[in-house]
Coordinates of C-alpha atoms in Angstrom, one line a residue:
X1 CA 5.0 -12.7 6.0
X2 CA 7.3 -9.9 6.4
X3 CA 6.8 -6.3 4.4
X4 CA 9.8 -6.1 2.4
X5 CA 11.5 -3.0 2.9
X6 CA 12.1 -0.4 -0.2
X7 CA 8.4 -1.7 -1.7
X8 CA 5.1 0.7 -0.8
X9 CA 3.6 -1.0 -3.5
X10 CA 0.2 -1.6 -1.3
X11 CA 0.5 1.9 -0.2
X12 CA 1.3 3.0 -3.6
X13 CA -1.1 0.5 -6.2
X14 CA -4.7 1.2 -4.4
X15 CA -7.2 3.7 -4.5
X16 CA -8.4 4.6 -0.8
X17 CA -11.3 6.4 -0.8
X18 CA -11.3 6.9 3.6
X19 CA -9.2 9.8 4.5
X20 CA -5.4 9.7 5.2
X21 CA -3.6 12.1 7.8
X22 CA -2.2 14.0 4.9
X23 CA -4.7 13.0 2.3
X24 CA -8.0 14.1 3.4
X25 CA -10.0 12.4 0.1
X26 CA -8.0 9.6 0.0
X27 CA -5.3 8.7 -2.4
X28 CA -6.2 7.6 -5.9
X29 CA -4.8 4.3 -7.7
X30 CA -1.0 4.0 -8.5
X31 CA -0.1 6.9 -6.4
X32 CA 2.1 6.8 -3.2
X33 CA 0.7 7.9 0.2
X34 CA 1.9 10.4 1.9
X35 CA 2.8 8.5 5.0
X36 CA 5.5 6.4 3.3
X37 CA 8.7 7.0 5.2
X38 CA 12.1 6.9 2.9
X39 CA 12.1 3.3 2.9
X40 CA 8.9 3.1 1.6
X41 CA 7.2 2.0 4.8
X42 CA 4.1 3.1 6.6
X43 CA 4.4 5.8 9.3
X44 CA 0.9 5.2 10.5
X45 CA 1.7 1.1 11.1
X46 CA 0.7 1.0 14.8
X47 CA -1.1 4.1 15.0
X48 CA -5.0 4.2 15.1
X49 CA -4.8 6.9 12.6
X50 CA -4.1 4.3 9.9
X51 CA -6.9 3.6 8.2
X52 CA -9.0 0.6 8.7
X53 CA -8.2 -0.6 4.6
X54 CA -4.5 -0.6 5.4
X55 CA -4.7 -2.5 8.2
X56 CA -6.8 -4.8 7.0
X57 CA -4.4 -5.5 3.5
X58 CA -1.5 -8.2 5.0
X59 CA 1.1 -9.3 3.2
X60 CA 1.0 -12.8 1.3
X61 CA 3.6 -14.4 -1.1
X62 CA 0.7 -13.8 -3.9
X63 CA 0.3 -10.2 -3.2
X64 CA 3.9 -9.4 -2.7
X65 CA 5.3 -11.8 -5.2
X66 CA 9.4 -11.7 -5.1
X67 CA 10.0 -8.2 -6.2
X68 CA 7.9 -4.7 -6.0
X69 CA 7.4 -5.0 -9.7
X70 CA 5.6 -8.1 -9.2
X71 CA 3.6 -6.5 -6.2
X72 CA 2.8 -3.4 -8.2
X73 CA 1.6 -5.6 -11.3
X74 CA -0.5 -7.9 -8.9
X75 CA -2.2 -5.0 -6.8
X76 CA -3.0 -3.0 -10.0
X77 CA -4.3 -5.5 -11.6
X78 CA -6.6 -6.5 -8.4
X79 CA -7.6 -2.6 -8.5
X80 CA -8.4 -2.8 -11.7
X81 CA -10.7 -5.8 -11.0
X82 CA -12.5 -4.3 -7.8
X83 CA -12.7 -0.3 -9.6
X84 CA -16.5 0.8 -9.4

């Protein structure tokens, strides 16, 4: 599956606790990261500097639903579920 373009909600929904270029602690929950371009897309995508989280978080119909709404709902909830 294809990121759709305008979301961020992965980069936006999650906590990451490794650091970011940008974000040296980390991002909390339901904040955008830093590297979002103005499409909402990741500058890091092919760089090693993206952390090894990001990379490993791949798009799905159930993550992503059909909208960013849905994908925000689904990844907050999920966050919510895996919080310490």
């Amino acid at each position: 599956m294809e990121c759709r373009s305008d979301c961020g909600a992965c980069c936006t929904a999650p906590s990451i606790s490794s650091p970011i270029p940008g974000m040296p602690d980390g991002k909390p929950a339901n904040t955008p990261c830093v590297q979002l371009d103005e499409h909402q897309r990741c500058k890091l995508f092919r760089s090693p500097l993206r952390p090894a989280v990001c990379a490993g978080l791949q798009p799905s119909a159930e993550m992503c639903g059909s909208t960013r709404h849905q994908a925000m709902e689904y990844l907050i909830h999920l966050e919510a579920l895996t919080a310490p």
